[in-house]
mmCIF file of C-alpha atoms in Angstrom:
data_model
loop_
_atom_site.group_PDB
_atom_site.id
_atom_site.type_symbol
_atom_site.label_atom_id
_atom_site.label_comp_id
_atom_site.label_asym_id
_atom_site.label_seq_id
_atom_site.Cartn_x
_atom_site.Cartn_y
_atom_site.Cartn_z
ATOM 1 C CA MET A 1 128.279 110.421 104.528
ATOM 2 C CA ILE A 2 128.134 107.051 104.376
ATOM 3 C CA LEU A 3 129.962 106.042 107.316
ATOM 4 C CA GLN A 4 128.213 108.583 108.952
ATOM 5 C CA LEU A 5 124.985 106.709 108.481
ATOM 6 C CA LEU A 6 126.392 103.483 109.001
ATOM 7 C CA ARG A 7 127.146 104.209 112.288
ATOM 8 C CA PHE A 8 123.641 105.333 113.013
ATOM 9 C CA LEU A 9 122.819 102.608 111.713
ATOM 10 C CA ARG A 10 124.204 99.573 113.784
ATOM 11 C CA GLN A 11 122.208 101.197 116.576
ATOM 12 C CA ALA A 12 118.450 101.018 114.987
ATOM 13 C CA ALA A 13 116.723 98.258 115.722
ATOM 14 C CA VAL A 14 112.862 97.015 115.283
ATOM 15 C CA LEU A 15 110.716 95.711 118.378
ATOM 16 C CA SER A 16 111.637 92.641 116.915
ATOM 17 C CA PHE A 17 114.441 92.746 114.176
ATOM 18 C CA ILE A 18 115.633 95.965 111.942
ATOM 19 C CA PHE A 19 117.037 95.265 108.182
ATOM 20 C CA LEU A 20 118.039 98.606 106.942
ATOM 21 C CA SER A 21 119.902 98.723 103.171
ATOM 22 C CA PHE A 22 121.735 101.883 101.230
ATOM 23 C CA PHE A 23 123.749 102.165 98.481
ATOM 24 C CA SER A 24 126.971 103.337 97.968
ATOM 25 C CA SER A 25 128.000 106.004 95.289
ATOM 26 C CA THR A 26 129.212 102.546 92.970
ATOM 27 C CA PRO A 27 127.662 99.172 92.370
ATOM 28 C CA SER A 28 128.503 97.126 95.167
ATOM 29 C CA ARG A 29 126.690 94.409 97.948
ATOM 30 C CA THR A 30 124.323 96.266 99.989
ATOM 31 C CA LYS A 31 125.026 96.869 103.362
ATOM 32 C CA THR A 32 122.573 95.319 105.860
ATOM 33 C CA THR A 33 122.799 95.420 109.929
ATOM 34 C CA THR A 34 120.415 93.993 112.601
ATOM 35 C CA THR A 35 120.287 94.802 115.916
ATOM 36 C CA VAL A 36 118.275 93.136 118.682
ATOM 37 C CA PHE A 37 116.375 95.236 121.804
ATOM 38 C CA ALA A 38 114.560 93.661 124.625
ATOM 39 C CA GLU A 39 111.716 95.558 125.213
ATOM 40 C CA ALA A 40 112.865 98.404 127.031
ATOM 41 C CA ALA A 41 111.651 101.859 128.402
ATOM 42 C CA LYS A 42 110.788 103.281 125.052
ATOM 43 C CA VAL A 43 109.330 106.850 124.209
ATOM 44 C CA LEU A 44 107.511 107.391 120.694
ATOM 45 C CA LYS A 45 109.121 109.769 118.883
ATOM 46 C CA GLN A 46 108.153 109.827 115.316
ATOM 47 C CA ILE A 47 105.604 108.168 113.312
ATOM 48 C CA HIS A 48 105.827 107.600 108.897
ATOM 49 C CA VAL A 49 102.777 107.019 107.564
ATOM 50 C CA ILE A 50 102.946 105.818 103.727
ATOM 51 C CA THR A 51 99.288 105.801 102.458
ATOM 52 C CA ARG A 52 97.868 104.586 99.209
ATOM 53 C CA HIS A 53 95.715 107.165 97.375
ATOM 54 C CA GLY A 54 92.199 106.069 97.890
ATOM 55 C CA ALA A 55 89.266 105.100 95.092
ATOM 56 C CA ARG A 56 90.187 106.618 91.916
ATOM 57 C CA THR A 57 89.335 106.707 87.904
ATOM 58 C CA MET A 58 90.110 103.770 85.887
ATOM 59 C CA LEU A 59 94.373 104.080 84.722
ATOM 60 C CA ALA A 60 96.110 101.851 82.026
ATOM 61 C CA LYS A 61 99.963 101.537 82.484
ATOM 62 C CA ASP A 62 102.237 100.856 79.848
ATOM 63 C CA ALA A 63 103.958 97.059 81.067
ATOM 64 C CA ASP A 64 107.370 98.327 80.617
ATOM 65 C CA THR A 65 107.527 101.244 81.266
ATOM 66 C CA LEU A 66 104.982 102.162 83.810
ATOM 67 C CA VAL A 67 103.838 104.799 82.183
ATOM 68 C CA GLU A 68 100.357 106.051 82.604
ATOM 69 C CA GLN A 69 98.085 106.736 79.901
ATOM 70 C CA GLY A 70 95.496 109.439 80.921
ATOM 71 C CA GLY A 71 94.955 110.806 84.540
ATOM 72 C CA ALA A 72 93.211 109.586 87.518
ATOM 73 C CA THR A 73 90.829 111.089 89.152
ATOM 74 C CA LEU A 74 90.162 110.730 93.181
ATOM 75 C CA THR A 75 86.290 109.331 93.891
ATOM 76 C CA PRO A 76 84.119 110.776 96.394
ATOM 77 C CA LEU A 77 84.770 107.017 97.575
ATOM 78 C CA GLY A 78 88.471 107.611 97.743
ATOM 79 C CA GLN A 79 88.291 110.884 99.381
ATOM 80 C CA GLU A 80 86.172 109.404 102.218
ATOM 81 C CA GLN A 81 88.472 106.196 102.748
ATOM 82 C CA LEU A 82 91.422 108.940 103.042
ATOM 83 C CA TYR A 83 89.575 111.065 105.639
ATOM 84 C CA ASN A 84 88.825 107.889 107.589
ATOM 85 C CA LEU A 85 92.131 106.870 107.643
ATOM 86 C CA GLY A 86 92.824 110.156 109.287
ATOM 87 C CA VAL A 87 90.268 110.025 111.630
ATOM 88 C CA TRP A 88 92.067 106.608 112.634
ATOM 89 C CA LEU A 89 95.588 107.734 113.164
ATOM 90 C CA ARG A 90 93.990 110.850 115.126
ATOM 91 C CA LEU A 91 92.018 108.028 117.527
ATOM 92 C CA THR A 92 95.098 105.714 117.236
ATOM 93 C CA TYR A 93 97.985 107.973 117.808
ATOM 94 C CA SER A 94 96.554 111.337 120.165
ATOM 95 C CA THR A 95 96.454 109.371 123.393
ATOM 96 C CA ASN A 96 100.114 107.838 122.597
ATOM 97 C CA TYR A 97 101.990 111.306 122.688
ATOM 98 C CA THR A 98 102.602 112.987 125.759
ATOM 99 C CA GLU A 99 103.605 116.542 126.712
ATOM 100 C CA SER A 100 106.480 115.981 127.695
ATOM 101 C CA SER A 101 108.073 114.330 124.800
ATOM 102 C CA HIS A 102 106.818 117.257 122.797
ATOM 103 C CA LEU A 103 104.754 115.091 120.479
ATOM 104 C CA SER A 104 101.312 116.039 119.621
ATOM 105 C CA LEU A 105 98.361 115.663 116.795
ATOM 106 C CA GLU A 106 96.011 117.676 118.806
ATOM 107 C CA TYR A 107 96.633 120.723 116.503
ATOM 108 C CA TYR A 108 97.947 120.604 113.114
ATOM 109 C CA ASN A 109 101.422 121.945 113.577
ATOM 110 C CA PRO A 110 103.684 123.071 110.941
ATOM 111 C CA ALA A 111 106.944 122.821 113.135
ATOM 112 C CA LEU A 112 105.894 119.077 113.868
ATOM 113 C CA HIS A 113 104.012 118.199 111.174
ATOM 114 C CA ARG A 114 104.622 117.624 107.495
ATOM 115 C CA LEU A 115 102.298 115.822 104.239
ATOM 116 C CA GLU A 116 104.545 114.664 101.073
ATOM 117 C CA SER A 117 102.805 113.591 97.790
ATOM 118 C CA SER A 118 103.747 112.383 94.610
ATOM 119 C CA ASP A 119 102.947 115.622 92.321
ATOM 120 C CA LEU A 120 99.690 113.244 91.280
ATOM 121 C CA ASP A 121 95.733 115.019 91.465
ATOM 122 C CA ARG A 122 94.568 111.334 93.615
ATOM 123 C CA THR A 123 97.786 111.497 95.627
ATOM 124 C CA ILE A 124 97.247 114.949 96.520
ATOM 125 C CA SER A 125 93.580 114.662 97.144
ATOM 126 C CA SER A 126 94.362 111.927 99.094
ATOM 127 C CA ALA A 127 96.551 113.325 101.411
ATOM 128 C CA ASN A 128 94.099 116.694 101.621
ATOM 129 C CA ALA A 129 90.957 114.392 103.080
ATOM 130 C CA LEU A 130 93.545 112.402 105.304
ATOM 131 C CA ALA A 131 94.566 116.160 106.753
ATOM 132 C CA ILE A 132 90.789 116.675 107.449
ATOM 133 C CA GLY A 133 90.303 113.651 109.529
ATOM 134 C CA LEU A 134 93.308 113.684 110.912
ATOM 135 C CA PHE A 135 93.187 117.459 112.274
ATOM 136 C CA PRO A 136 89.745 118.872 112.998
ATOM 137 C CA SER A 137 90.463 121.042 115.383
ATOM 138 C CA THR A 138 88.892 124.956 115.466
ATOM 139 C CA LYS A 139 92.746 125.676 116.250
ATOM 140 C CA ARG A 140 96.213 124.974 115.067
ATOM 141 C CA ALA A 141 99.563 126.050 116.363
ATOM 142 C CA THR A 142 101.970 128.481 114.430
ATOM 143 C CA GLY A 143 105.259 126.539 114.610
ATOM 144 C CA ILE A 144 106.404 129.572 116.782
ATOM 145 C CA SER A 145 108.505 128.951 120.477
ATOM 146 C CA GLY A 146 106.625 130.346 122.587
ATOM 147 C CA GLY A 147 105.485 130.464 126.261
ATOM 148 C CA SER A 148 101.961 131.223 126.259
ATOM 149 C CA ALA A 149 99.956 130.068 128.646
ATOM 150 C CA ASN A 150 97.486 128.951 126.073
ATOM 151 C CA ASN A 151 99.976 126.766 123.795
ATOM 152 C CA ASN A 152 100.523 123.229 122.397
ATOM 153 C CA ASN A 153 103.784 122.349 123.646
ATOM 154 C CA GLY A 154 105.054 125.598 123.732
ATOM 155 C CA LYS A 155 103.996 126.070 120.446
ATOM 156 C CA TYR A 156 101.303 129.549 119.862
ATOM 157 C CA LEU A 157 97.890 128.272 119.468
ATOM 158 C CA VAL A 158 95.638 130.488 117.178
ATOM 159 C CA ASP A 159 92.151 130.144 115.836
ATOM 160 C CA ASN A 160 91.069 128.620 113.263
ATOM 161 C CA LEU A 161 88.649 130.640 110.863
ATOM 162 C CA LEU A 162 87.792 128.334 108.761
ATOM 163 C CA PRO A 163 84.030 126.969 108.844
ATOM 164 C CA ASN A 164 83.374 123.174 110.612
ATOM 165 C CA GLY A 165 86.746 122.955 111.706
ATOM 166 C CA LEU A 166 88.216 122.760 108.890
ATOM 167 C CA SER A 167 92.276 123.365 108.783
ATOM 168 C CA ALA A 168 94.295 124.437 105.976
ATOM 169 C CA VAL A 169 97.325 122.034 106.021
ATOM 170 C CA PRO A 170 100.037 122.491 103.231
ATOM 171 C CA VAL A 171 101.446 119.037 101.187
ATOM 172 C CA TYR A 172 104.663 119.093 99.439
ATOM 173 C CA THR A 173 105.565 117.613 96.283
ATOM 174 C CA ILE A 174 108.751 116.669 93.851
ATOM 175 C CA GLN A 175 108.258 117.090 90.558
ATOM 176 C CA GLU A 176 107.281 113.682 88.791
ATOM 177 C CA GLU A 177 110.601 113.491 86.778
ATOM 178 C CA ASN A 178 112.973 113.979 89.859
ATOM 179 C CA ASP A 179 110.509 111.557 92.100
ATOM 180 C CA ILE A 180 112.672 109.058 93.406
ATOM 181 C CA TYR A 181 110.904 108.546 96.811
ATOM 182 C CA LEU A 182 107.210 107.588 96.236
ATOM 183 C CA ARG A 183 107.340 107.155 92.255
ATOM 184 C CA ALA A 184 110.833 105.235 92.289
ATOM 185 C CA TYR A 185 109.151 102.122 90.239
ATOM 186 C CA ARG A 186 108.439 104.731 87.539
ATOM 187 C CA ASN A 187 112.046 106.286 87.358
ATOM 188 C CA CYS A 188 114.006 103.272 87.903
ATOM 189 C CA PRO A 189 115.716 102.179 84.724
ATOM 190 C CA LYS A 190 117.184 99.312 86.415
ATOM 191 C CA PHE A 191 113.751 98.174 87.795
ATOM 192 C CA HIS A 192 112.339 98.166 84.244
ATOM 193 C CA ASP A 193 115.194 96.099 83.138
ATOM 194 C CA ARG A 194 113.943 93.304 85.665
ATOM 195 C CA LEU A 195 110.623 93.806 84.846
ATOM 196 C CA GLN A 196 111.288 92.529 81.456
ATOM 197 C CA GLU A 197 113.719 89.639 82.526
ATOM 198 C CA LEU A 198 110.355 88.598 84.804
ATOM 199 C CA TYR A 199 108.354 88.412 81.583
ATOM 200 C CA GLU A 200 111.017 86.356 79.879
ATOM 201 C CA THR A 201 111.152 83.257 82.964
ATOM 202 C CA ASN A 202 109.393 79.907 83.320
ATOM 203 C CA GLU A 203 107.596 80.876 86.145
ATOM 204 C CA TRP A 204 105.477 83.781 84.946
ATOM 205 C CA LYS A 205 105.397 81.553 80.929
ATOM 206 C CA GLN A 206 103.665 78.883 83.354
ATOM 207 C CA ILE A 207 101.324 81.629 85.042
ATOM 208 C CA GLU A 208 100.113 82.645 81.829
ATOM 209 C CA SER A 209 99.760 79.235 80.622
ATOM 210 C CA SER A 210 97.817 78.037 83.211
ATOM 211 C CA ASN A 211 95.306 80.582 82.968
ATOM 212 C CA ALA A 212 94.654 80.560 79.464
ATOM 213 C CA GLY A 213 90.953 80.193 79.354
ATOM 214 C CA LEU A 214 90.586 83.623 81.928
ATOM 215 C CA LEU A 215 92.776 85.540 79.617
ATOM 216 C CA GLU A 216 90.656 83.986 76.895
ATOM 217 C CA LYS A 217 87.943 85.532 78.214
ATOM 218 C CA LEU A 218 89.253 88.880 79.456
ATOM 219 C CA GLY A 219 90.095 89.560 75.424
ATOM 220 C CA ARG A 220 86.674 88.623 74.511
ATOM 221 C CA ILE A 221 85.749 91.568 76.597
ATOM 222 C CA PHE A 222 88.500 93.823 75.398
ATOM 223 C CA PRO A 223 89.111 92.597 71.897
ATOM 224 C CA ASP A 224 91.638 95.857 71.017
ATOM 225 C CA ASP A 225 93.444 94.655 73.996
ATOM 226 C CA ALA A 226 94.328 90.855 73.050
ATOM 227 C CA GLN A 227 96.689 89.301 70.895
ATOM 228 C CA ASP A 228 95.434 86.201 69.353
ATOM 229 C CA GLY A 229 92.387 86.190 70.839
ATOM 230 C CA ALA A 230 93.525 86.352 74.616
ATOM 231 C CA ILE A 231 95.239 88.895 76.823
ATOM 232 C CA PRO A 232 98.778 88.597 78.006
ATOM 233 C CA LEU A 233 99.591 88.278 81.381
ATOM 234 C CA LYS A 234 102.101 91.420 81.435
ATOM 235 C CA ASP A 235 99.120 93.526 80.755
ATOM 236 C CA ILE A 236 96.551 91.947 83.260
ATOM 237 C CA TRP A 237 96.342 95.349 85.110
ATOM 238 C CA ASN A 238 94.773 96.905 82.252
ATOM 239 C CA VAL A 239 92.008 94.918 82.310
ATOM 240 C CA TYR A 240 91.834 94.401 85.753
ATOM 241 C CA ASP A 241 91.615 97.665 86.553
ATOM 242 C CA PRO A 242 88.276 99.101 85.019
ATOM 243 C CA ILE A 243 86.370 96.333 86.091
ATOM 244 C CA HIS A 244 87.580 96.885 89.635
ATOM 245 C CA VAL A 245 86.849 100.363 89.277
ATOM 246 C CA ALA A 246 83.237 99.948 87.882
ATOM 247 C CA LEU A 247 82.811 97.017 90.771
ATOM 248 C CA THR A 248 84.240 99.898 93.832
ATOM 249 C CA GLU A 249 81.893 102.613 92.132
ATOM 250 C CA CYS A 250 78.519 101.310 90.373
ATOM 251 C CA ASP A 251 78.484 98.333 92.985
ATOM 252 C CA SER A 252 77.772 99.080 97.242
ATOM 253 C CA SER A 253 77.631 96.485 99.507
ATOM 254 C CA SER A 254 73.977 97.260 100.180
ATOM 255 C CA GLY A 255 73.236 97.019 95.968
ATOM 256 C CA ASP A 256 73.423 100.484 94.875
ATOM 257 C CA SER A 257 75.486 102.701 93.120
ATOM 258 C CA TYR A 258 77.577 105.387 94.410
ATOM 259 C CA PRO A 259 76.842 108.997 93.086
ATOM 260 C CA SER A 260 80.269 108.830 90.975
ATOM 261 C CA CYS A 261 79.283 106.231 89.135
ATOM 262 C CA ASP A 262 77.928 107.288 86.124
ATOM 263 C CA ALA A 263 79.913 110.158 86.358
ATOM 264 C CA LEU A 264 83.563 108.969 86.620
ATOM 265 C CA VAL A 265 83.375 105.126 84.677
ATOM 266 C CA PRO A 266 82.936 105.425 81.257
ATOM 267 C CA ILE A 267 81.543 101.987 80.816
ATOM 268 C CA PRO A 268 79.143 101.172 84.431
ATOM 269 C CA SER A 269 78.517 97.194 82.131
ATOM 270 C CA LEU A 270 82.090 96.030 83.302
ATOM 271 C CA ALA A 271 80.806 95.479 87.103
ATOM 272 C CA SER A 272 79.109 92.728 85.557
ATOM 273 C CA ALA A 273 81.107 91.701 82.707
ATOM 274 C CA LEU A 274 82.410 88.807 84.786
ATOM 275 C CA SER A 275 81.214 86.040 87.527
ATOM 276 C CA LEU A 276 82.037 86.674 90.972
ATOM 277 C CA THR A 277 84.424 83.762 90.761
ATOM 278 C CA ASP A 278 86.014 84.567 87.633
ATOM 279 C CA PHE A 279 86.935 88.076 88.597
ATOM 280 C CA ALA A 280 87.837 86.637 92.145
ATOM 281 C CA LYS A 281 90.016 84.532 89.649
ATOM 282 C CA LEU A 282 91.197 87.806 88.199
ATOM 283 C CA GLU A 283 92.018 89.622 91.191
ATOM 284 C CA VAL A 284 93.951 86.528 92.691
ATOM 285 C CA LEU A 285 96.101 86.358 89.574
ATOM 286 C CA THR A 286 96.278 90.058 89.149
ATOM 287 C CA GLU A 287 97.524 90.568 92.951
ATOM 288 C CA GLU A 288 99.958 87.592 92.375
ATOM 289 C CA THR A 289 101.745 89.288 89.335
ATOM 290 C CA GLU A 290 101.905 92.520 90.773
ATOM 291 C CA HIS A 291 103.251 90.907 94.009
ATOM 292 C CA MET A 292 105.912 89.216 91.939
ATOM 293 C CA LYS A 293 106.630 92.826 89.662
ATOM 294 C CA PHE A 294 107.131 94.452 93.458
ATOM 295 C CA GLY A 295 108.206 91.959 95.604
ATOM 296 C CA THR A 296 111.788 90.620 96.596
ATOM 297 C CA ASP A 297 113.147 88.839 93.946
ATOM 298 C CA VAL A 298 112.350 91.595 91.444
ATOM 299 C CA ALA A 299 112.383 94.842 93.288
ATOM 300 C CA GLY A 300 114.567 93.603 95.608
ATOM 301 C CA ASP A 301 115.920 97.266 97.282
ATOM 302 C CA LEU A 302 115.408 99.691 94.233
ATOM 303 C CA LEU A 303 112.077 101.239 94.937
ATOM 304 C CA GLY A 304 112.278 101.438 98.748
ATOM 305 C CA SER A 305 115.507 102.378 99.542
ATOM 306 C CA ASN A 306 115.689 106.117 99.415
ATOM 307 C CA LEU A 307 112.434 106.730 100.846
ATOM 308 C CA MET A 308 113.999 104.232 104.108
ATOM 309 C CA TRP A 309 117.122 106.745 103.823
ATOM 310 C CA LYS A 310 114.725 109.857 104.092
ATOM 311 C CA ILE A 311 112.964 108.233 107.176
ATOM 312 C CA VAL A 312 116.379 107.509 108.838
ATOM 313 C CA GLN A 313 117.735 110.950 108.410
ATOM 314 C CA ARG A 314 113.997 112.147 109.624
ATOM 315 C CA ALA A 315 114.395 109.745 112.886
ATOM 316 C CA SER A 316 118.202 110.698 113.036
ATOM 317 C CA ILE A 317 118.092 114.821 113.874
ATOM 318 C CA PRO A 318 116.653 116.017 116.853
ATOM 319 C CA ASN A 319 113.413 118.086 116.494
ATOM 320 C CA ASP A 320 112.695 117.470 113.106
ATOM 321 C CA GLY A 321 108.855 116.495 113.694
ATOM 322 C CA THR A 322 106.604 113.822 114.907
ATOM 323 C CA PHE A 323 103.807 113.245 112.253
ATOM 324 C CA PHE A 324 104.939 112.720 108.411
ATOM 325 C CA LEU A 325 102.707 111.831 105.716
ATOM 326 C CA TYR A 326 103.875 110.181 102.767
ATOM 327 C CA SER A 327 100.926 109.824 99.672
ATOM 328 C CA ALA A 328 101.849 107.653 97.255
ATOM 329 C CA HIS A 329 100.712 104.230 95.478
ATOM 330 C CA ALA A 330 100.558 100.303 95.863
ATOM 331 C CA PRO A 331 103.724 100.088 94.298
ATOM 332 C CA THR A 332 105.692 102.323 96.806
ATOM 333 C CA LEU A 333 104.250 100.033 99.637
ATOM 334 C CA LEU A 334 104.848 97.494 98.386
ATOM 335 C CA GLY A 335 108.718 98.355 96.907
ATOM 336 C CA PHE A 336 109.086 99.557 100.748
ATOM 337 C CA LEU A 337 108.289 96.399 102.181
ATOM 338 C CA ALA A 338 110.762 94.565 99.946
ATOM 339 C CA THR A 339 113.661 96.840 100.495
ATOM 340 C CA LEU A 340 112.939 95.432 104.741
ATOM 341 C CA GLN A 341 112.535 91.803 102.806
ATOM 342 C CA ALA A 342 109.428 92.201 104.551
ATOM 343 C CA SER A 343 106.812 90.988 101.804
ATOM 344 C CA ASP A 344 105.978 87.761 102.885
ATOM 345 C CA ASP A 345 105.534 88.387 105.950
ATOM 346 C CA TYR A 346 103.446 91.704 105.074
ATOM 347 C CA ILE A 347 100.675 88.564 103.267
ATOM 348 C CA THR A 348 101.335 86.600 106.707
ATOM 349 C CA ALA A 349 99.981 89.211 108.536
ATOM 350 C CA SER A 350 97.641 90.082 106.659
ATOM 351 C CA ARG A 351 95.458 86.858 105.671
ATOM 352 C CA GLY A 352 97.111 85.942 102.460
ATOM 353 C CA GLU A 353 96.361 90.166 101.202
ATOM 354 C CA ARG A 354 98.919 90.308 98.116
ATOM 355 C CA PHE A 355 97.537 93.393 97.162
ATOM 356 C CA VAL A 356 97.346 96.406 98.784
ATOM 357 C CA ASP A 357 93.623 98.723 98.461
ATOM 358 C CA TYR A 358 92.401 101.951 98.176
ATOM 359 C CA GLY A 359 93.489 103.603 101.549
ATOM 360 C CA SER A 360 95.944 101.415 102.725
ATOM 361 C CA ALA A 361 98.428 102.559 104.958
ATOM 362 C CA LEU A 362 102.047 101.201 106.529
ATOM 363 C CA ILE A 363 102.745 102.991 109.855
ATOM 364 C CA LEU A 364 106.613 102.730 110.379
ATOM 365 C CA GLU A 365 106.893 103.727 114.413
ATOM 366 C CA VAL A 366 109.966 104.862 115.848
ATOM 367 C CA TYR A 367 110.872 105.226 119.435
ATOM 368 C CA GLN A 368 113.118 105.571 121.391
ATOM 369 C CA ASP A 369 115.396 103.260 123.911
ATOM 370 C CA THR A 370 115.472 105.363 126.992
ATOM 371 C CA ASP A 371 116.889 102.628 128.248
ATOM 372 C CA GLY A 372 119.963 101.301 126.348
ATOM 373 C CA GLN A 373 123.187 103.629 125.741
ATOM 374 C CA SER A 374 124.521 103.925 122.341
ATOM 375 C CA SER A 375 128.211 103.904 121.785
ATOM 376 C CA GLY A 376 128.051 105.571 118.555
ATOM 377 C CA ASN A 377 127.560 108.725 117.411
ATOM 378 C CA ASN A 378 124.023 109.104 117.627
ATOM 379 C CA SER A 379 122.603 112.627 117.238
ATOM 380 C CA THR A 380 119.244 112.036 118.989
ATOM 381 C CA THR A 381 120.697 111.994 122.507
ATOM 382 C CA GLY A 382 122.998 109.289 122.342
ATOM 383 C CA HIS A 383 119.712 106.784 122.837
ATOM 384 C CA PRO A 384 119.002 104.008 120.197
ATOM 385 C CA LEU A 385 116.154 104.256 118.113
ATOM 386 C CA LEU A 386 113.772 101.720 117.443
ATOM 387 C CA PHE A 387 111.387 101.251 114.087
ATOM 388 C CA LYS A 388 108.358 99.479 114.205
ATOM 389 C CA LEU A 389 106.117 98.337 110.939
ATOM 390 C CA LYS A 390 102.650 98.307 111.014
ATOM 391 C CA TYR A 391 99.908 97.588 108.210
ATOM 392 C CA LYS A 392 96.337 99.226 108.162
ATOM 393 C CA SER A 393 93.896 98.011 105.925
ATOM 394 C CA PRO A 394 91.077 100.204 105.115
ATOM 395 C CA GLU A 395 88.577 96.551 106.376
ATOM 396 C CA LYS A 396 90.392 96.508 109.495
ATOM 397 C CA GLU A 397 90.074 98.543 112.724
ATOM 398 C CA GLU A 398 93.339 97.775 113.799
ATOM 399 C CA ALA A 399 96.571 97.823 112.397
ATOM 400 C CA VAL A 400 98.660 94.502 112.378
ATOM 401 C CA ASP A 401 102.292 94.302 113.047
ATOM 402 C CA ILE A 402 104.576 93.213 109.916
ATOM 403 C CA GLN A 403 107.731 91.651 110.905
ATOM 404 C CA LEU A 404 111.057 92.383 109.685
ATOM 405 C CA GLN A 405 112.869 89.888 109.641
ATOM 406 C CA GLU A 406 117.083 89.514 109.744
ATOM 407 C CA GLY A 407 118.722 90.758 106.892
ATOM 408 C CA THR A 408 121.094 88.575 104.983
ATOM 409 C CA SER A 409 123.569 90.560 102.270
ATOM 410 C CA ARG A 410 122.591 90.151 98.427
ATOM 411 C CA ASN A 411 123.581 91.481 95.475
ATOM 412 C CA GLY A 412 122.426 95.009 94.728
ATOM 413 C CA VAL A 413 122.592 98.198 92.499
ATOM 414 C CA PRO A 414 121.944 101.398 92.606
ATOM 415 C CA CYS A 415 118.695 102.688 90.234
ATOM 416 C CA GLY A 416 120.125 103.842 86.726
ATOM 417 C CA THR A 417 123.896 101.589 86.631
ATOM 418 C CA SER A 418 124.913 98.245 85.275
#
């Protein structure tokens, strides 16, 4: 299995560079393969979309284990954010699919499209909202091959009897405790060990010391979370999040509250607990610490390798679908970037955005190079595959390219081993 994947990886490439990593069954050095392809005749074969859920209610986390305290529910604004992303995906990619390639987003087709989610309310609801924006058609494909004149790329079409063009699209999940793809950061003991090491580093302690004034001010706002009058840096998320949620739900650009403010925000006054200047400092500090935790130096290959493996497997199997959604979380996206050694270029491409906002997406496009011929045993007809990574912010109309750097070997071990 490992050798077969290695042979496949030797044929894989991003339009610029590709870095793919995997782990053997025993601790060893991470295997990396880099191939460069010139621009060539290429066909878009698959799209893999990894999303952060939309705006939600407040969520506290244990800094050491990342166990969440209480549930978080998607808000109406969060539903709208993912619906808009679904619309954007449909409008952006529907013109790139051709009937000759058997690729289509015109209708939902169970043989071509698969939506997956972590097993949580906010991500399942996000996937449902995205599906409404992505597949608003009055028809849907059955997934059964046929030669009917009224078909979708050889798949029978049936009328959708739901009102307003709604389509019931299944969302597949994995139980929380077994999810090593979208919730690896929650279920990886080795990563938790690395977090403990991070909290003891001089760099972490220096950041905490240089922000002592802000942490003390936050300690006065959240006295139950303070230690010696200040919020510990490792717990910064648990004071940032309630303020951020209150600002998101209780302040709009027009100065009016969203309808969900009073219903879903326990303390709406937190929206004005800090000055705009202090909140900007808090946001920068939170983004910096999250980037440190889930970036290349700490997360390394631990959080994104399993998902990348799944994507590579799907890309290598003929007729295994064309559109895949992975409805997930901010650490999922950051960990995936870390696995691809793309964390730094993400910051550059997004113009300094260290943390993915609600409704953001990483989009991995898989192309088939119809000019080049591979020498290895590729089950996808012998043509090399090319991968291109993009980031879509909810604040921007266009997705930006994320440059994947040439891979360099570094020490890595699978989750759960020492």
